[in-house]
Coordinates of C-alpha atoms in Angstrom, one line a residue:
Chain A
M475 CA 0.0 0.0 0.0
I476 CA 2.8 2.4 1.1
M477 CA 4.7 1.5 -2.0
K478 CA 1.7 2.3 -4.2
V479 CA 1.2 5.7 -2.6
Q480 CA 4.9 6.5 -3.0
S481 CA 4.9 5.5 -6.6
Q482 CA 1.7 7.6 -7.2
R483 CA 3.4 10.6 -5.6
T484 CA 6.5 10.1 -7.7
S485 CA 4.5 9.9 -10.9
N486 CA 2.6 13.0 -9.9
R487 CA 5.8 14.9 -9.3
K488 CA 7.2 13.8 -12.6
K489 CA 4.0 14.9 -14.3
N490 CA 4.1 18.3 -12.6
I491 CA 7.7 18.8 -13.6
R492 CA 6.9 17.8 -17.2
I493 CA 4.0 20.3 -17.3
L494 CA 6.1 23.1 -15.9
L495 CA 9.0 22.3 -18.3
I496 CA 6.6 22.4 -21.2
S497 CA 5.2 25.7 -20.0
V498 CA 8.6 27.2 -19.6
V499 CA 9.5 26.0 -23.1
F500 CA 6.3 27.7 -24.5
I501 CA 7.2 30.9 -22.7
A502 CA 10.7 30.8 -24.1
L503 CA 9.3 30.2 -27.6
G504 CA 6.9 33.1 -27.1
L505 CA 9.9 35.3 -26.2
L506 CA 11.8 34.1 -29.3
A507 CA 8.9 34.5 -31.7
P508 CA 6.4 37.0 -30.2
K509 CA 4.9 37.8 -33.6
A510 CA 3.9 34.2 -34.2
F511 CA 2.3 34.0 -30.8
S512 CA 0.5 37.3 -31.3
V513 CA -1.0 36.1 -34.6
V514 CA -2.1 32.7 -33.1
S515 CA -3.5 34.4 -30.0
Q516 CA -5.5 36.9 -32.2
V517 CA -7.1 34.1 -34.1
V518 CA -7.8 32.1 -30.9
M519 CA -9.0 35.0 -28.9
S520 CA -11.2 36.6 -31.7
P521 CA -14.5 35.2 -30.3
F522 CA -13.6 36.1 -26.8
H523 CA -12.5 39.6 -28.0
A524 CA -15.8 40.0 -29.7
T525 CA -17.7 38.9 -26.7
S526 CA -15.7 41.2 -24.5
N527 CA -16.4 44.2 -26.8
W528 CA -20.1 43.2 -26.8
L529 CA -20.1 43.3 -23.0
R530 CA -18.3 46.6 -22.9
E531 CA -20.2 48.5 -25.6
S532 CA -23.5 46.9 -26.5
N533 CA -26.8 48.4 -25.7
S534 CA -28.4 45.0 -25.2
L535 CA -30.0 44.1 -21.9
I536 CA -27.3 42.0 -20.2
P537 CA -24.3 44.2 -21.0
T538 CA -26.3 47.4 -20.1
F539 CA -27.4 45.7 -16.8
I540 CA -23.8 44.8 -16.0
R541 CA -22.4 48.2 -16.9
E542 CA -25.1 50.1 -15.0
R543 CA -24.6 47.9 -12.0
Q544 CA -20.9 48.6 -12.0
E545 CA -21.6 52.4 -12.5
L546 CA -24.1 52.4 -9.7
T547 CA -21.7 50.5 -7.4
A548 CA -19.0 53.1 -8.2
E549 CA -21.4 55.9 -7.6
I550 CA -22.6 54.4 -4.3
E551 CA -19.0 54.2 -3.2
A552 CA -18.2 57.8 -4.2
L553 CA -21.4 59.0 -2.5
E554 CA -20.5 57.1 0.7
N555 CA -17.1 58.7 0.6
E556 CA -18.7 62.1 0.2
L557 CA -21.1 61.4 3.0
Q558 CA -18.2 60.5 5.3
I559 CA -16.4 63.7 4.4
A560 CA -19.7 65.7 4.9
Q561 CA -20.3 64.2 8.3
R562 CA -16.9 65.2 9.4
T563 CA -17.4 68.7 8.0
T564 CA -20.8 68.9 9.8
I565 CA -19.1 68.1 13.1
T566 CA -16.4 70.7 12.4
R567 CA -19.1 73.2 11.5
Q568 CA -21.1 72.5 14.7
R569 CA -18.0 72.8 16.8
L570 CA -17.1 76.2 15.2
F571 CA -20.7 77.3 15.5
E572 CA -20.8 76.5 19.2
E573 CA -17.4 78.2 19.7
N574 CA -18.7 81.2 17.9
V575 CA -21.8 81.4 20.0
R576 CA -19.7 81.0 23.2
L577 CA -17.3 83.8 22.1
R578 CA -20.1 86.1 21.1
G579 CA -21.7 85.5 24.4
L580 CA -18.4 86.3 26.2
L581 CA -18.0 89.5 24.2
G582 CA -21.6 90.6 24.7
A583 CA -22.2 90.6 21.0
D584 CA -25.6 89.0 21.3
E585 CA -27.3 92.1 22.6
E586 CA -28.6 93.1 19.2
N587 CA -32.1 94.5 18.7
R588 CA -33.9 93.8 15.6
I589 CA -37.4 94.7 14.4
A590 CA -39.4 92.0 12.7
A591 CA -41.3 93.3 9.7
G592 CA -43.6 91.8 7.1
V593 CA -43.0 92.4 3.5
I594 CA -46.1 94.1 2.1
A595 CA -45.0 95.0 -1.4
R596 CA -42.5 93.4 -3.8
P597 CA -41.2 94.1 -7.2
D598 CA -44.4 93.0 -8.9
T599 CA -46.0 96.2 -7.5
L600 CA -42.9 98.2 -6.8
P601 CA -39.9 98.8 -9.1
Y602 CA -37.6 95.8 -9.1
D603 CA -35.1 95.6 -6.2
Y604 CA -37.3 97.6 -3.8
I605 CA -39.5 96.2 -1.1
Q606 CA -41.9 97.8 1.3
I607 CA -42.2 96.6 4.9
D608 CA -44.9 97.2 7.5
Q609 CA -42.8 98.8 10.2
G610 CA -41.8 102.4 10.3
T611 CA -40.4 105.1 12.6
E612 CA -43.0 104.2 15.2
S613 CA -41.3 100.9 15.7
G614 CA -37.9 102.3 15.6
V615 CA -37.0 101.8 12.0
E616 CA -34.3 104.2 10.9
V617 CA -33.2 105.3 7.4
G618 CA -29.9 103.5 6.6
A619 CA -30.7 100.5 8.9
P620 CA -29.6 97.1 7.4
V621 CA -32.4 94.6 6.5
F622 CA -31.8 90.9 7.1
A623 CA -33.5 87.9 5.6
G624 CA -32.9 85.1 8.1
S625 CA -30.3 85.5 10.9
D626 CA -27.3 86.7 9.0
I627 CA -28.1 87.3 5.3
V628 CA -28.2 91.0 4.8
I629 CA -30.2 92.0 1.7
G630 CA -30.4 95.8 1.7
L631 CA -30.9 99.1 3.5
V632 CA -33.9 101.1 4.6
V633 CA -34.0 104.2 2.3
Y634 CA -37.3 105.7 3.5
A635 CA -39.1 105.4 6.8
A636 CA -42.6 106.7 7.3
R637 CA -44.5 106.3 10.6
E638 CA -46.0 102.9 9.8
Y639 CA -44.1 101.6 6.8
S640 CA -40.7 101.8 5.2
F641 CA -39.0 101.2 1.8
V642 CA -36.0 99.0 1.5
T643 CA -33.5 99.1 -1.4
L644 CA -31.8 95.9 -2.1
F645 CA -28.1 95.6 -2.7
T646 CA -29.0 94.4 -6.2
T647 CA -30.5 97.8 -7.1
P648 CA -28.7 99.3 -10.2
G649 CA -26.1 101.7 -9.2
F650 CA -25.8 100.5 -5.6
N651 CA -22.2 100.2 -4.7
A652 CA -20.7 98.5 -1.6
T653 CA -17.3 97.2 -0.6
V654 CA -17.5 93.5 0.0
F655 CA -15.2 90.7 1.2
V656 CA -15.1 87.6 -1.0
S657 CA -14.1 84.5 1.0
G658 CA -12.1 81.9 -0.9
P659 CA -9.6 84.3 -2.6
D660 CA -10.0 86.4 0.6
V661 CA -10.0 89.8 -1.2
V662 CA -12.0 93.0 -0.8
A663 CA -13.8 94.0 -3.9
N664 CA -16.4 96.5 -5.1
M665 CA -19.9 95.1 -5.6
E666 CA -22.3 96.9 -7.8
G667 CA -26.0 96.2 -8.2
M668 CA -27.1 95.2 -11.6
G669 CA -30.8 95.1 -11.2
G670 CA -33.1 92.1 -11.5
G671 CA -32.0 90.6 -8.3
V672 CA -28.4 90.3 -9.4
A673 CA -25.2 92.0 -8.1
R674 CA -21.7 91.9 -9.6
V675 CA -18.2 91.8 -8.1
R676 CA -15.4 92.8 -10.3
M677 CA -11.8 91.7 -9.8
P678 CA -8.6 91.8 -11.7
Q679 CA -7.6 88.7 -13.7
G680 CA -5.5 86.1 -11.8
I681 CA -7.5 86.1 -8.6
A682 CA -8.9 82.7 -8.0
M683 CA -12.6 83.5 -7.7
N684 CA -14.8 80.4 -7.8
L685 CA -18.4 79.5 -7.8
G686 CA -19.9 79.2 -4.3
N687 CA -17.5 81.7 -2.7
L688 CA -19.3 83.6 0.0
V689 CA -19.7 87.4 -0.3
Y690 CA -19.7 89.4 2.9
V691 CA -20.6 93.0 3.5
P692 CA -18.0 93.7 6.2
S693 CA -19.5 97.0 7.2
I694 CA -22.6 95.2 8.6
E695 CA -22.3 92.6 11.3
P696 CA -23.3 89.8 10.6
G697 CA -23.3 90.5 6.9
V698 CA -23.4 87.6 4.5
F699 CA -24.9 88.7 1.3
G700 CA -24.8 85.6 -0.9
R701 CA -22.6 83.3 -3.0
I702 CA -20.9 83.7 -6.4
S703 CA -23.4 81.9 -8.6
H704 CA -21.9 82.7 -12.0
L705 CA -18.5 83.7 -13.3
E706 CA -17.6 85.7 -16.4
N707 CA -14.0 85.3 -17.1
E708 CA -12.6 86.3 -20.5
P709 CA -8.8 85.8 -20.5
T710 CA -8.5 88.7 -23.0
Q711 CA -10.2 91.1 -20.6
P712 CA -8.4 92.9 -17.7
E713 CA -11.1 92.1 -15.2
Q714 CA -13.3 89.1 -14.3
Y715 CA -16.8 89.3 -12.9
G716 CA -18.6 87.3 -10.4
F717 CA -22.4 87.5 -10.3
I718 CA -24.2 87.1 -7.0
S719 CA -27.9 86.4 -6.6
P720 CA -29.2 86.1 -3.0
D721 CA -30.0 82.6 -1.8
I722 CA -33.6 83.8 -1.1
A723 CA -35.6 85.0 -4.1
I724 CA -37.3 88.4 -3.6
S725 CA -40.7 86.8 -4.3
S726 CA -40.1 84.4 -1.5
L727 CA -39.5 87.1 1.1
H728 CA -42.3 87.1 3.6
T729 CA -40.7 88.5 6.7
V730 CA -37.5 90.4 7.3
A731 CA -35.6 91.8 10.2
V732 CA -34.5 95.4 10.4
G733 CA -31.3 96.1 12.3
K734 CA -30.1 99.3 13.8
V735 CA -28.1 102.0 12.0
S736 CA -25.5 101.5 14.7
Q737 CA -24.8 98.0 13.3
I738 CA -23.2 99.7 10.3
S739 CA -19.5 100.3 10.9
R740 CA -18.2 103.8 10.6
S741 CA -14.9 105.2 9.5
V742 CA -12.2 105.7 12.1
E743 CA -12.7 109.5 12.0
D744 CA -16.4 109.1 12.6
I745 CA -15.7 106.8 15.6
D746 CA -13.2 109.3 17.1
Q747 CA -15.7 112.1 16.6
N748 CA -18.4 110.1 18.3
I749 CA -16.2 109.2 21.2
L750 CA -15.2 112.8 21.7
E751 CA -18.8 113.9 21.5
E752 CA -19.8 111.3 24.1
L753 CA -17.0 112.3 26.4
L754 CA -17.9 116.0 26.1
S755 CA -21.6 115.2 26.8
T756 CA -21.0 113.0 29.8
L757 CA -17.9 114.4 31.5
V758 CA -18.2 118.1 31.1
V759 CA -20.5 119.9 33.5
P760 CA -21.4 123.3 32.1
G761 CA -19.9 126.2 34.0
V762 CA -17.4 124.1 35.9
G763 CA -13.7 124.0 35.0
L764 CA -11.3 121.3 36.1
T765 CA -7.6 121.9 36.4
V766 CA -5.3 118.9 36.7
S767 CA -1.8 119.6 37.7
S768 CA 1.0 117.0 37.9
S769 CA 4.7 117.3 38.4
T770 CA 7.4 114.8 37.9
A771 CA 10.8 115.1 39.6
S772 CA 13.8 112.9 40.0
S773 CA 16.8 113.0 42.2
T774 CA 19.2 113.4 39.3
A775 CA 17.0 115.8 37.3
T776 CA 17.4 119.5 37.8
S777 CA 14.2 120.5 36.1
S778 CA 10.6 119.6 36.7
V779 CA 7.9 119.1 34.2
E780 CA 4.6 120.5 34.9
T781 CA 1.6 119.8 32.9
E782 CA -1.7 121.6 33.1
T783 CA -4.7 120.2 31.5
E784 CA -8.1 121.8 31.3
L785 CA -11.1 120.1 30.1
Chain B
M329 CA -15.4 14.5 -12.0
S330 CA -19.1 14.8 -12.7
V331 CA -20.7 16.6 -15.6
T332 CA -21.9 19.4 -13.4
E333 CA -18.4 19.9 -12.0
S334 CA -17.0 20.0 -15.5
I335 CA -19.5 22.6 -16.7
V336 CA -18.8 24.7 -13.6
G337 CA -15.1 24.4 -14.3
V338 CA -15.5 25.5 -17.9
L339 CA -17.7 28.4 -16.9
L340 CA -15.1 29.4 -14.2
F341 CA -12.3 29.3 -16.7
L342 CA -14.3 31.5 -19.1
L343 CA -15.1 33.9 -16.2
I344 CA -11.4 34.2 -15.5
L345 CA -10.8 35.0 -19.1
F346 CA -13.5 37.6 -19.3
A347 CA -12.6 39.1 -16.0
V348 CA -9.1 39.7 -17.2
L349 CA -10.4 41.1 -20.5
Q350 CA -12.8 43.4 -18.6
N351 CA -10.1 44.5 -16.2
A352 CA -12.0 43.2 -13.3
L353 CA -8.9 42.0 -11.5
F354 CA -10.4 41.3 -8.1
L355 CA -13.0 39.0 -9.6
A356 CA -10.3 37.4 -11.7
A357 CA -8.1 36.8 -8.6
A358 CA -11.0 35.3 -6.7
A359 CA -11.9 33.0 -9.6
V360 CA -8.3 32.0 -10.1
S361 CA -8.0 31.0 -6.4
F362 CA -11.2 29.0 -6.4
F363 CA -10.4 27.3 -9.7
S364 CA -6.8 26.4 -8.6
I365 CA -8.0 24.8 -5.4
K366 CA -11.1 23.1 -6.7
Y367 CA -9.7 21.9 -10.0
S368 CA -6.1 22.5 -11.0
A369 CA -3.8 25.4 -11.5
Y370 CA -2.2 23.9 -14.7
P371 CA -5.0 25.0 -17.1
L372 CA -4.3 28.5 -16.1
I373 CA -0.8 28.4 -17.6
P374 CA -2.0 28.2 -21.3
L375 CA -4.6 30.8 -20.5
A376 CA -2.0 33.1 -19.2
I377 CA 0.3 32.5 -22.2
M378 CA -2.6 33.2 -24.5
L379 CA -3.5 36.4 -22.7
D380 CA 0.1 37.5 -22.7
A381 CA 0.3 36.9 -26.4
Y382 CA -3.0 38.7 -26.9
F383 CA -1.8 41.8 -25.0
G384 CA 1.6 41.6 -26.7
A385 CA 3.5 41.0 -23.5
F386 CA 6.0 38.6 -25.3
Y387 CA 7.6 41.6 -26.9
T388 CA 8.7 42.6 -23.4
V389 CA 8.2 40.4 -20.3
P390 CA 5.3 38.0 -20.1
I391 CA 4.5 38.7 -16.5
L392 CA 1.2 36.9 -16.5
S393 CA 2.7 33.7 -17.8
I394 CA 5.6 33.8 -15.3
C395 CA 3.2 34.4 -12.5
A396 CA 1.0 31.6 -13.7
V397 CA 3.9 29.1 -13.7
V398 CA 5.0 30.3 -10.2
W399 CA 1.4 30.1 -9.0
A400 CA 0.8 26.6 -10.5
T401 CA 4.0 25.4 -8.9
G402 CA 3.1 26.7 -5.5
V403 CA -0.5 25.6 -5.6
E404 CA 0.3 22.1 -6.9
L405 CA 2.8 21.8 -4.0
I406 CA 0.3 22.9 -1.4
R407 CA -2.8 21.2 -2.8
P408 CA -2.0 17.5 -2.0
R409 CA -1.1 18.5 1.6
L410 CA -4.3 20.5 1.8
F411 CA -6.5 17.6 0.7
V412 CA -4.6 15.2 3.1
V413 CA -5.4 17.5 6.0
Q414 CA -9.0 17.7 4.8
S415 CA -9.3 13.9 4.6

């Protein structure tokens, strides 16, 4: 029995070696005469080649099914990857939002008064890029106050305030100019209203402005205006244009919030002037003069400095 | 070997061929592994030589054929031991 098994193993080994040797000889022949092998393989493989092409290109049921299945599988994989990335981004966004709320709370930036107002007339009854709201000076609406749609999307300014109603001009009004900050390329640019619910930012060529870049109005806090929704970039022109249309259509505006004029930043000179006026109004008592005298002396100095200040 | 096994073997062989032609290499690898263990790795050598000739690999280095020879040697060395352990 053992002898029989051993002889079977020996014969198997011999067979294996023979097959491997024949294979090696064939490979060597192929290397010596690749052209002949190619011709033979083309003839032998022609039906398989045709079938493979049919599977790859045909519009028949089975190949289409296989291809679509593969495409769908690839799409599912790509979408799953995108979802993973988006989930991570959402966590980051939430963390940043909470941090922002906490910091704003620490700085006392939440004490912001807004007036809720309903939109009572839109561009179908008013000229385009104007809206009328149902709150006026009685409610504290001031000319020049920013108008928000949502919590932080600023859409325009109050241009006229009657007792019970006001008119708002949108940033997209023709001829309206504002300095804006475009995130992404992180540049300050001039935005001009084009009418029809569209505003335009112009920039020199070479600045990487992209679709979806956020446009802020930095003089108003918080002042997101919208996203770049269309680009016009002719390489032969010195400037490129980004068109912005607000995320909320004017016809969809139902309620807005009116901020305070104080939310609009002023120039440094204005701020200095305001501070001086505030100091004068609170610290100076009419008819009373204050004299402050101070002297500085040191043991080595021979002179003294005397300053006299009168407010 | 029964008729069913033979038919499955032929279909598997064709699946390997089309998987390589369609560039579905993971499917090809799985089918090659299964075919080698279930049947034999030797039929894969002529297939690899044919595919190398088809893709013009004999003008440079016939990697597929060399891999097939190495694979067949390895599998045929392991396979008897595998079946002894199984039995």
